[in-house]
Short mmCIF file of C-alpha atoms in Angstrom, two decimals:
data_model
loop_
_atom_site.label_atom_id
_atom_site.label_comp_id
_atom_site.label_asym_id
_atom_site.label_seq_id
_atom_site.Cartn_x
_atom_site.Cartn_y
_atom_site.Cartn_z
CA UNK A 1 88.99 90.23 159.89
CA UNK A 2 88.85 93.75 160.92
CA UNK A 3 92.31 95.05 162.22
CA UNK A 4 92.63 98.80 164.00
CA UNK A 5 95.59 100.73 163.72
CA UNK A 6 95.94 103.43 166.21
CA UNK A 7 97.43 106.26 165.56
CA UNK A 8 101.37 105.51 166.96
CA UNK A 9 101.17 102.90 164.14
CA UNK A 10 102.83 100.30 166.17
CA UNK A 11 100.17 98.24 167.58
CA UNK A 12 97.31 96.23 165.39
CA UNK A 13 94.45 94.58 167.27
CA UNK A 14 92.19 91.95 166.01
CA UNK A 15 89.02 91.38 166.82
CA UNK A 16 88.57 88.28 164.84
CA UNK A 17 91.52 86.56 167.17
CA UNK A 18 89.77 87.31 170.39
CA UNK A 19 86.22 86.16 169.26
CA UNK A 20 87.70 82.98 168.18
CA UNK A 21 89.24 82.64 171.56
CA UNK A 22 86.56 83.33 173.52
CA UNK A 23 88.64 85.32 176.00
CA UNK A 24 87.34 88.83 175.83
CA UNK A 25 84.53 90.90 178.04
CA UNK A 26 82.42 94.43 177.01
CA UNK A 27 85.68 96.37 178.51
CA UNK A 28 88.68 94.72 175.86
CA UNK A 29 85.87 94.86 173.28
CA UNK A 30 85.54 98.97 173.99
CA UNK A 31 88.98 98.97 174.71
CA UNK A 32 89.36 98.01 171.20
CA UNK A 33 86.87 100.28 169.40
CA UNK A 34 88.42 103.12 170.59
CA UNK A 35 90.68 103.74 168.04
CA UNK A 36 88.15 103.21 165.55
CA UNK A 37 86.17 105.65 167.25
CA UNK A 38 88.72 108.47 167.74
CA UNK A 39 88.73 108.12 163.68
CA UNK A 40 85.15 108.49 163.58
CA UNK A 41 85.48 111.74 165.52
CA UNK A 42 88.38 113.12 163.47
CA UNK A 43 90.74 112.88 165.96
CA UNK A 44 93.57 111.05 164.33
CA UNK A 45 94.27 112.42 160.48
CA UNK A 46 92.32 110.57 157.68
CA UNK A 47 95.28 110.45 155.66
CA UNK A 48 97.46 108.96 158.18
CA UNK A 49 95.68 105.64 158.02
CA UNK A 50 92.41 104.91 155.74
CA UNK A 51 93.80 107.01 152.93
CA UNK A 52 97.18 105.79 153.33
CA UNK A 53 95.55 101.62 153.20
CA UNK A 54 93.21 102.68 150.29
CA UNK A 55 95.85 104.59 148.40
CA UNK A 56 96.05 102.82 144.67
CA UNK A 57 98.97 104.40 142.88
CA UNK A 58 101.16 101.48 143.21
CA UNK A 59 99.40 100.69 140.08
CA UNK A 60 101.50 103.29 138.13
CA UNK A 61 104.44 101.01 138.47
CA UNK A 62 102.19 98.18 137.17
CA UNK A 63 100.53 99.61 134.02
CA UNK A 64 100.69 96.12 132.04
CA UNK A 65 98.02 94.96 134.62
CA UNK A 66 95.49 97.98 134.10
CA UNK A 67 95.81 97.28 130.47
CA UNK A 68 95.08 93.60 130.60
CA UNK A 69 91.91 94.62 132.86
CA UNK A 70 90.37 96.39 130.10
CA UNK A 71 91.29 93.85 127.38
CA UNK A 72 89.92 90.75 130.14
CA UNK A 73 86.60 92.48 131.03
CA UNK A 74 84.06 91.45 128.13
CA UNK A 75 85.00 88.05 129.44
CA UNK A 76 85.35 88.30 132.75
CA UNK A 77 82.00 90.39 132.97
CA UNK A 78 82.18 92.08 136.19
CA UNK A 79 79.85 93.84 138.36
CA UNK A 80 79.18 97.46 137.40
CA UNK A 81 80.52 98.33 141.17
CA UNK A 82 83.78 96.70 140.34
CA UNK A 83 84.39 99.00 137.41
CA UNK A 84 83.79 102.26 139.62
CA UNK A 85 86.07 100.60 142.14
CA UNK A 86 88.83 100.41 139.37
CA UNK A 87 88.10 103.58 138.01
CA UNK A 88 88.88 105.17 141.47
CA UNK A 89 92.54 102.99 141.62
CA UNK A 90 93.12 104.23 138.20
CA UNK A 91 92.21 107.88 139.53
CA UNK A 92 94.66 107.77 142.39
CA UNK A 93 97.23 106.76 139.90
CA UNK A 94 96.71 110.40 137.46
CA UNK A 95 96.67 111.98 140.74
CA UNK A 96 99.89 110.60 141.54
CA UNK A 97 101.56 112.02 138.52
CA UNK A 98 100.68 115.44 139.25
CA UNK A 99 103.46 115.04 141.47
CA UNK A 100 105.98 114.41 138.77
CA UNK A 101 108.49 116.92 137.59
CA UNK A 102 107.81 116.14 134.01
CA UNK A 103 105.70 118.06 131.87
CA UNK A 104 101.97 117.14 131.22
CA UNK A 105 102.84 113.97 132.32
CA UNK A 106 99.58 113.76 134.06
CA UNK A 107 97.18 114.37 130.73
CA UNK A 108 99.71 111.71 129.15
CA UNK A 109 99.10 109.29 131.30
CA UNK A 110 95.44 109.70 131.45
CA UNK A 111 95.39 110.12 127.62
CA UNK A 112 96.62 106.67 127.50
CA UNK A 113 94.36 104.71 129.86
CA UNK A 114 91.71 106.53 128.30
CA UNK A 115 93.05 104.91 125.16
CA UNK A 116 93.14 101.16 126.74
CA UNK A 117 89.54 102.09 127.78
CA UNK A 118 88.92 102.59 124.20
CA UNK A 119 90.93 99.92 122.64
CA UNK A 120 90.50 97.10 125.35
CA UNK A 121 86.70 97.68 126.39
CA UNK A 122 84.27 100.13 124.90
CA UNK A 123 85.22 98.85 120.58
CA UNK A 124 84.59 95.24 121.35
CA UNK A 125 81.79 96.19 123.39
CA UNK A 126 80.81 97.94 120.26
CA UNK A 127 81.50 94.70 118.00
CA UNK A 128 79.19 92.50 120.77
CA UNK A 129 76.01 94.92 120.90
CA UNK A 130 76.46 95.17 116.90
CA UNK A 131 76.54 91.17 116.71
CA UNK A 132 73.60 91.04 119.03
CA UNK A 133 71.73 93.49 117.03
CA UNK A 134 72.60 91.43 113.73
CA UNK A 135 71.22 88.08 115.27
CA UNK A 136 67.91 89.79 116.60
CA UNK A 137 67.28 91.16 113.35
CA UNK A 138 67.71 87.41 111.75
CA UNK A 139 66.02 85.44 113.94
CA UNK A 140 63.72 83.80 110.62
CA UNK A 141 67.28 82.37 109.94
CA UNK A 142 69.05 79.41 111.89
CA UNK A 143 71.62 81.23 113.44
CA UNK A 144 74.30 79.27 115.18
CA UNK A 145 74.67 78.68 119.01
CA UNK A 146 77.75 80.13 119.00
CA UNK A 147 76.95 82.97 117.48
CA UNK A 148 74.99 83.98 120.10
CA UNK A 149 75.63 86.33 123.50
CA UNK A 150 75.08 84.69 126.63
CA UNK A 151 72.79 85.85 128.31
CA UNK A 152 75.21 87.16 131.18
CA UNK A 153 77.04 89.08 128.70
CA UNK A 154 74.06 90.20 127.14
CA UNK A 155 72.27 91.58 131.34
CA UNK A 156 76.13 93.19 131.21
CA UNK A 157 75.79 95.02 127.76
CA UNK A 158 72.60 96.60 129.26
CA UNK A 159 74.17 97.60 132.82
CA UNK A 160 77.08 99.94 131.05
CA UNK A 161 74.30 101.46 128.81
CA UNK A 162 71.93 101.99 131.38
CA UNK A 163 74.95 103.51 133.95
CA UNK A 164 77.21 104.41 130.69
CA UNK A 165 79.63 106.85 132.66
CA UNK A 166 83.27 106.10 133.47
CA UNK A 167 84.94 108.56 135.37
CA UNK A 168 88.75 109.08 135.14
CA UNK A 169 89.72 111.56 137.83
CA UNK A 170 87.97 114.97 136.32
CA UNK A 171 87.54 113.46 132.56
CA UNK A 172 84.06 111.16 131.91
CA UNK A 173 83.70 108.60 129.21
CA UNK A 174 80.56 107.71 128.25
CA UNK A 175 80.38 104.16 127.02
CA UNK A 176 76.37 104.69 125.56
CA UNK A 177 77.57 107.91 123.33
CA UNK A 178 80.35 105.89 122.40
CA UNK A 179 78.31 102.87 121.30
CA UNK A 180 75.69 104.87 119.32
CA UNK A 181 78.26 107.23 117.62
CA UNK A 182 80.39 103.70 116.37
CA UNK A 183 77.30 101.99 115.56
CA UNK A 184 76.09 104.84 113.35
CA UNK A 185 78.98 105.23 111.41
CA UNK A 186 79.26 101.48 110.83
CA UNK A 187 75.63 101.47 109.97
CA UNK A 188 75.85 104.44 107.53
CA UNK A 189 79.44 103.19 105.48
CA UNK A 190 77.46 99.70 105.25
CA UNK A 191 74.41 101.18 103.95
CA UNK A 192 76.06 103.25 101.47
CA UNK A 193 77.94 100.56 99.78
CA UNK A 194 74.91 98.32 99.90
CA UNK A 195 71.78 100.50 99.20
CA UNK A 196 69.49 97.48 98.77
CA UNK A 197 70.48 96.42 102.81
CA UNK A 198 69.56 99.67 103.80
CA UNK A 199 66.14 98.00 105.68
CA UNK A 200 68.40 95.40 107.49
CA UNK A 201 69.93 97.88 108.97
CA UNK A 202 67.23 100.34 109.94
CA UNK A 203 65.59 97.36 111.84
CA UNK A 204 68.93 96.77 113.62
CA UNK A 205 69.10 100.74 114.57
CA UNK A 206 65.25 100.31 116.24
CA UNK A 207 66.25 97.11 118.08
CA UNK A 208 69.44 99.17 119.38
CA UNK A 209 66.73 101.70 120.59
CA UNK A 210 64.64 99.04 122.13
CA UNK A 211 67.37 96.33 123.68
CA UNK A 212 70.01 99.19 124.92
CA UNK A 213 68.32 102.45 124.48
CA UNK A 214 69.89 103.80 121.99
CA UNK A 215 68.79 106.71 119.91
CA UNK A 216 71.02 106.24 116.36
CA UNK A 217 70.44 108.62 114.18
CA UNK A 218 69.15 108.07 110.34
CA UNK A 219 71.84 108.33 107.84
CA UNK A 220 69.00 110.11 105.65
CA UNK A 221 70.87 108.14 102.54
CA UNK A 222 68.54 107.42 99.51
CA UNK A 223 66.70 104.11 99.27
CA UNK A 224 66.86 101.69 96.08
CA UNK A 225 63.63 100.96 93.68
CA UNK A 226 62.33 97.78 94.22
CA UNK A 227 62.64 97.00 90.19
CA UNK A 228 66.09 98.68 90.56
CA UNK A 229 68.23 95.51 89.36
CA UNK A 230 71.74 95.86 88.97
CA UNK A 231 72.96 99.37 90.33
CA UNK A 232 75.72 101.41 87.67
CA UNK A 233 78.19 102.07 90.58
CA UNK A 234 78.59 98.46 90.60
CA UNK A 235 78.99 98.03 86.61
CA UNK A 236 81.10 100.83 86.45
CA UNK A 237 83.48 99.10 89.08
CA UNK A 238 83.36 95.63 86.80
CA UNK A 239 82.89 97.06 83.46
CA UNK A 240 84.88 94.24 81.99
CA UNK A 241 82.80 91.69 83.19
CA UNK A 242 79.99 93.19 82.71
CA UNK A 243 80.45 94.05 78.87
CA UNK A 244 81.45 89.69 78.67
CA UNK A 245 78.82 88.28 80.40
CA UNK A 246 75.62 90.27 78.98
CA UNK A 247 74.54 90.71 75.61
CA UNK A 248 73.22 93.60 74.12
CA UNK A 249 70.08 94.68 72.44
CA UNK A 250 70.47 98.23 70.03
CA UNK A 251 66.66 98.47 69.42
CA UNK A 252 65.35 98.20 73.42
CA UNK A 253 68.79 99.27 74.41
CA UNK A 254 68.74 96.75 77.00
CA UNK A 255 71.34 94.26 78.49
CA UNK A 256 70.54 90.58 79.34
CA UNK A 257 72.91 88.18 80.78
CA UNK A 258 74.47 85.35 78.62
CA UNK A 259 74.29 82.69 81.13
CA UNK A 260 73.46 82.50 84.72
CA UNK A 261 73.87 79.50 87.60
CA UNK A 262 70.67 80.62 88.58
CA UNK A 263 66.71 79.64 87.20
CA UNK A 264 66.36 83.87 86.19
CA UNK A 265 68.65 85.70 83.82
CA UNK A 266 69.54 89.65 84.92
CA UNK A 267 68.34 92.63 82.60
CA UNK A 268 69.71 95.74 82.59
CA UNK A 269 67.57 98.24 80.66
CA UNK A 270 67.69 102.27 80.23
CA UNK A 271 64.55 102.84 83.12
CA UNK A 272 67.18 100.88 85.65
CA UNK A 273 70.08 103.32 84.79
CA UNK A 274 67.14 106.31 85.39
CA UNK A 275 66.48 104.15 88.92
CA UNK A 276 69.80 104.58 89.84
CA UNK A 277 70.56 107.93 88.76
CA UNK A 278 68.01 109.30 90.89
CA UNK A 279 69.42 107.12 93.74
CA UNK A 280 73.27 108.57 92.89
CA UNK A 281 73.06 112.02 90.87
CA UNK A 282 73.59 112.93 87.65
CA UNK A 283 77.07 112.88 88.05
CA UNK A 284 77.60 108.98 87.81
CA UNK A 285 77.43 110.20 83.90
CA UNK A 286 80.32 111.25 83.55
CA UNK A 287 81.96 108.97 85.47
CA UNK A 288 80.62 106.28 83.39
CA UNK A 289 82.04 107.77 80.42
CA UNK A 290 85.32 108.36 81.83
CA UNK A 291 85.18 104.74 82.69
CA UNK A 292 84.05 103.45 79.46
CA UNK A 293 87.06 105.88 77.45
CA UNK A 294 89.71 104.78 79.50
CA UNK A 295 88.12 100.49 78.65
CA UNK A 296 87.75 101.54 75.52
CA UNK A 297 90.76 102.82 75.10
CA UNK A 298 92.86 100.02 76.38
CA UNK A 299 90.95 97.36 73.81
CA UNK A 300 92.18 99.56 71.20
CA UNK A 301 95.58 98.82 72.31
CA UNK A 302 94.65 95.19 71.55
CA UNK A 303 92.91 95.96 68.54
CA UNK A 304 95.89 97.44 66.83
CA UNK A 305 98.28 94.41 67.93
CA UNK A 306 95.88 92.34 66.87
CA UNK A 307 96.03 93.35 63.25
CA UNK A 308 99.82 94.00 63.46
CA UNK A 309 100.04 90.62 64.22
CA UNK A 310 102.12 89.13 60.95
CA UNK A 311 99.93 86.62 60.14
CA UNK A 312 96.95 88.35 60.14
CA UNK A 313 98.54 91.49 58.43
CA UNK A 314 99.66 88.71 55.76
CA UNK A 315 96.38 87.60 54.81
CA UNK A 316 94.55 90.77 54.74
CA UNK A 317 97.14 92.33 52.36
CA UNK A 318 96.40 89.30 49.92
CA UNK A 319 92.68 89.23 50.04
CA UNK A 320 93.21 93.35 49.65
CA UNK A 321 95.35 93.08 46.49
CA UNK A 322 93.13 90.27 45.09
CA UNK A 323 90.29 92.33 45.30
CA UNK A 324 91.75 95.32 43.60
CA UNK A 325 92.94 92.98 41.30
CA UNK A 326 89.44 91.94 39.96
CA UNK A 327 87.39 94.76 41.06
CA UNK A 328 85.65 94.97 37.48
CA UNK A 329 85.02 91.12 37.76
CA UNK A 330 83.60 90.97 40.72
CA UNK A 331 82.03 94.52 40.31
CA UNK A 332 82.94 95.87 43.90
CA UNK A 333 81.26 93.07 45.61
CA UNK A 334 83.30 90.65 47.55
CA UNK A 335 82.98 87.26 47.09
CA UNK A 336 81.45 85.03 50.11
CA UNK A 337 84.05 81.80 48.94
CA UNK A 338 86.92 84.03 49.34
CA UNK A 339 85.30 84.81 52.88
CA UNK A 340 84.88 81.84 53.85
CA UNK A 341 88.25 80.97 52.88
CA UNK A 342 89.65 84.11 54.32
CA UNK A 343 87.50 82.54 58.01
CA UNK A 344 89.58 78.86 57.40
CA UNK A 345 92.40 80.39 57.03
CA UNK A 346 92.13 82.29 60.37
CA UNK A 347 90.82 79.68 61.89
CA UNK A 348 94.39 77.53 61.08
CA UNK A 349 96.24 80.01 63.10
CA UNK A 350 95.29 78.45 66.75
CA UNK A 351 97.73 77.96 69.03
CA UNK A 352 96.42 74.95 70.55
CA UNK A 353 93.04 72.21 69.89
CA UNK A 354 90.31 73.64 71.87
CA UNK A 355 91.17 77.20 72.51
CA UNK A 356 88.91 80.11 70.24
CA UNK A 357 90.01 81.06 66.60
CA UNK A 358 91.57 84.21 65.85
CA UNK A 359 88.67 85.18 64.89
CA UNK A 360 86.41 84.07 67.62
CA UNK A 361 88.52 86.24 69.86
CA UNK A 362 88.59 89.74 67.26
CA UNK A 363 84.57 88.84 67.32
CA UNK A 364 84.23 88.70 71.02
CA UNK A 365 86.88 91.87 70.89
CA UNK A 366 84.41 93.87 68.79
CA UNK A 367 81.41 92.49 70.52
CA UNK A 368 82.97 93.87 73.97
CA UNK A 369 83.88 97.40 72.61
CA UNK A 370 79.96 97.77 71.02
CA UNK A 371 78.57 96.87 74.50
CA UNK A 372 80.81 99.22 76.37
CA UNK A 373 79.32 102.11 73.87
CA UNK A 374 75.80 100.96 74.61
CA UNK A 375 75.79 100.89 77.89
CA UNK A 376 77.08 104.83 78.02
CA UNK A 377 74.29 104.84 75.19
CA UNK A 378 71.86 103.63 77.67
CA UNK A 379 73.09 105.97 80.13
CA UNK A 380 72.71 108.91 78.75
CA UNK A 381 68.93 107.69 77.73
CA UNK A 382 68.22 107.40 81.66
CA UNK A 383 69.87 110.99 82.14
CA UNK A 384 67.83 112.02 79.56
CA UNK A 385 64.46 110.45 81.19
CA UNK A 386 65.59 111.52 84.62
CA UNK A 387 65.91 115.66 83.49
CA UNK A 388 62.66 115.14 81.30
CA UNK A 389 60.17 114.63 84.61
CA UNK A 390 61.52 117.83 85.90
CA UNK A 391 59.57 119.81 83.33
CA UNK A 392 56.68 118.99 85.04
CA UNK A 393 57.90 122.00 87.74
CA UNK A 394 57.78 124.62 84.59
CA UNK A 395 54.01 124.30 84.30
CA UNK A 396 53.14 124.12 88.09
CA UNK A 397 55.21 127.45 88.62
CA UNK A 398 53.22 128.98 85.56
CA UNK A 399 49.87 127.76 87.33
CA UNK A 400 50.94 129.84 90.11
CA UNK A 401 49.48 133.49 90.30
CA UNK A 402 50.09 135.94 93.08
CA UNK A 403 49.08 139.50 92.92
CA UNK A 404 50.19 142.71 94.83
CA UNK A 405 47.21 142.41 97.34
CA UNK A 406 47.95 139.07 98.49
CA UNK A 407 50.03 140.68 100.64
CA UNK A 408 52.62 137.86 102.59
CA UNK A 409 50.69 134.70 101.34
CA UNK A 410 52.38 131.55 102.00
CA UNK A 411 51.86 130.30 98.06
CA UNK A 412 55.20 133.02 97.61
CA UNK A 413 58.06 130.32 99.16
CA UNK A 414 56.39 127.38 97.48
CA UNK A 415 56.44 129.33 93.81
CA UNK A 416 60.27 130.43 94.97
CA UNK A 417 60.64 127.11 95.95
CA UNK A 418 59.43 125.45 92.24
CA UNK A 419 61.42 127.78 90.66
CA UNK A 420 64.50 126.65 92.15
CA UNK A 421 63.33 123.50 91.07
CA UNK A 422 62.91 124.41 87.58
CA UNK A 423 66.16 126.35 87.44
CA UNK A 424 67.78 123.15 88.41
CA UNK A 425 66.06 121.22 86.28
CA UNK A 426 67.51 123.45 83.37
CA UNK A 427 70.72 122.83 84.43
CA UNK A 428 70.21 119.13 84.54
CA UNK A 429 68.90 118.89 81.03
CA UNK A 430 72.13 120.89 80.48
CA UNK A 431 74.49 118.73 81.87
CA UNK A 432 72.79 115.52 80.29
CA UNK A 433 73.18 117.52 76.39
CA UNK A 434 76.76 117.70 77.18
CA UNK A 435 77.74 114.65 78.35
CA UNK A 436 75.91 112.98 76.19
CA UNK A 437 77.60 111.51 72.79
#
């Protein structure tokens, strides 16, 4: 129905009525346009009527409802022309609060819808794309129905990127910068806990750039060796699991896992350690024996209670004065019966059927502290291997010969170049001397 309102504002005329009543002629029908055309020819005041009908700053008085538009849209999905729309309400709204006597009340205002924009629409559009991107990239696994993006949601997702801008009377948001900046910092923190998923994710930043057009950049964050196995970051973090569940060998200086659920048993070896020090620095050498001290140090601790432990104290003093007693006898050697004794009598002092001996748990005790010094042993072997390839540099810059009449020959950055290289390479054989035990 379209309804005129002239410009005395006290008579509105229908159209619609008169059509459905069949009662009109070309004169009432021009007689009716008039106003609209006077409008049209400026001679009534925009403001005075359109501006006046169109005028959204009611909407100030009514903030709960813009705020439950943004948080409703991802599953209302609305036409991109119904955003603008919004926008412009939202707009008359800040320009309403210029008229306040307050203070910046106008940037507060729009500092907070552009907050609810945040908040309510462009992060969970974020967490969509990011899910979308996750099930493309595993589609060789079943992935669940429900998992999935319609595919209305999905034609939606591509709309805002393709028209990404969201203008809030003189401020623009753009949803696609957005997107890519929150999807590149999710990307990179993922990637640098989980170096080995760093491909899973690199195929999810090209699909971005092919499904929604977006240009992510590379976290440039080093990739794993294939033959990598088990990275020291991680051991570090779980030392004392680590030193229970693998054994360890002092000739190969190599770790294998005790038992596994699994058909394959993990190794650990010194070339790994290398695999990841190039992968992390140098640096994760000292940190490992910072670690390992402050392990060591707290089995200590339960090596000296252990052996102030009455009992135990008991029996060691007698086997100690027995031995002293009949040195000459048993000419310094001590006797494996009184061992063995010495082991059942230990093995009397458990607490309860089934649990480990006294000493089953100072052997396992021991057996913990020894691995905890390999593996810093092993450590500082890879550090070792890792500084020992840079020599390679020293002879290449050596090779290198440039006389006077060469002039400015490119061959003088690439020998400044190596001996940066070999300088640094100097310091990291260095480094490894003095951290090393």
């Amino acid at each position: 129905m379209l309804q005129l309102i002239p410009s005395n504002c006290c008579t509105t005329f229908s159209i619609s009525s008169l059509v459905k009543a069949d009662n009109y002629d070309g004169a009432t029908f021009i007689e009716l346009l008039t106003p609209l055309l006077s409008v049209q020819n400026n001679q009534i005041p925009r403001h005075e009527n359109f501006h006046g009908v169109t005028d959204c700053s009611f909407l100030l008085f009514h903030r709960d409802l813009l705020h439950i538009y943004w948080d409703t849209i991802l599953d209302r999905v609305p036409t991109r022309q119904s955003i603008d729309k919004f926008t412009m309400a939202i707009s008359d709204c800040i320009r309403y609060t210029e008229k306040s006597r307050k203070p910046n009340q106008m940037n507060r205002f729009r500092d907070e819808m552009i907050e609810s924009v945040k908040k309510g629409f462009l992060t969970p559009l974020c967490a969509a794309i990011e899910n979308d991107l996750r099930v493309l990239s595993h589609q060789h696994l079943v992935v669940n129905e429900r998992d999935k993006s319609p595919q209305e949601n999905l034609d939606f997702y591509k709309k805002i990127m393709s028209e990404p801008e969201i203008r809030l009377y003189g401020l623009v948001l753009d949803a696609k910068d957005f997107v890519s900046c929150n999807l590149q910092k999710t990307f990179y923190d993922l990637t640098a806990v989980t170096l080995h998923d760093r491909h899973a994710y690199s195929k999810m930043a090209m699909l971005a750039k092919q499904r929604y057009g977006l240009d992510l950049i590379d976290g440039m964050l080093p990739n794993c060796c294939i033959g990598q196995s088990l990275d020291v970051v991680k051991v570090m973090r779980s030392l004392g699991e680590f030193v229970s569940d693998f054994n360890y060998c002092l000739n190969q200086q190599l770790f294998i896992e005790k038992t596994s659920p699994n058909r394959s048993l993990r190794v650990l070896t010194a070339e790994h350690m290398a695999d990841s020090m190039r992968t992390h620095g140098l640096g994760v050498l000292n940190t490992s024996v910072n670690v390992t001290y402050q392990f060591l140090r707290s089995k200590f601790a339960v090596f000296n209670q252990f052996l102030r432990d009455e009992h135990i104290h008991a029996q060691l003093q007698k086997d100690i004065r027995y031995f002293r007693e009949n040195l000459e006898a048993l000419k310094k050697l001590y006797p494996p019966k009184r061992a063995e004794h010495f082991n059942k009598a230990f093995s009397q002092l458990t607490s309860q059927e089934g649990e480990p001996t006294y000493m089953d748990r100072f052997r396992m005790l021991v057996t913990q502290m020894g691995n905890a010094l390999g593996f810093v042993r092993s450590m500082s072997s890879g550090a070792a291997a890792v500084a020992s390839q840079m020599k390679a540099y020293d002879t290449i810059v050596d090779d290198i010969v440039i006389s006077e009449s060469d002039g400015d020959t490119p061959l003088q950055p690439l020998k400044e170049l190596l001996t940066d290289l070999r300088d640094q390479a100097n310091k990291n054989r260095d480094f490894t001397k003095a951290s090393s035990f």
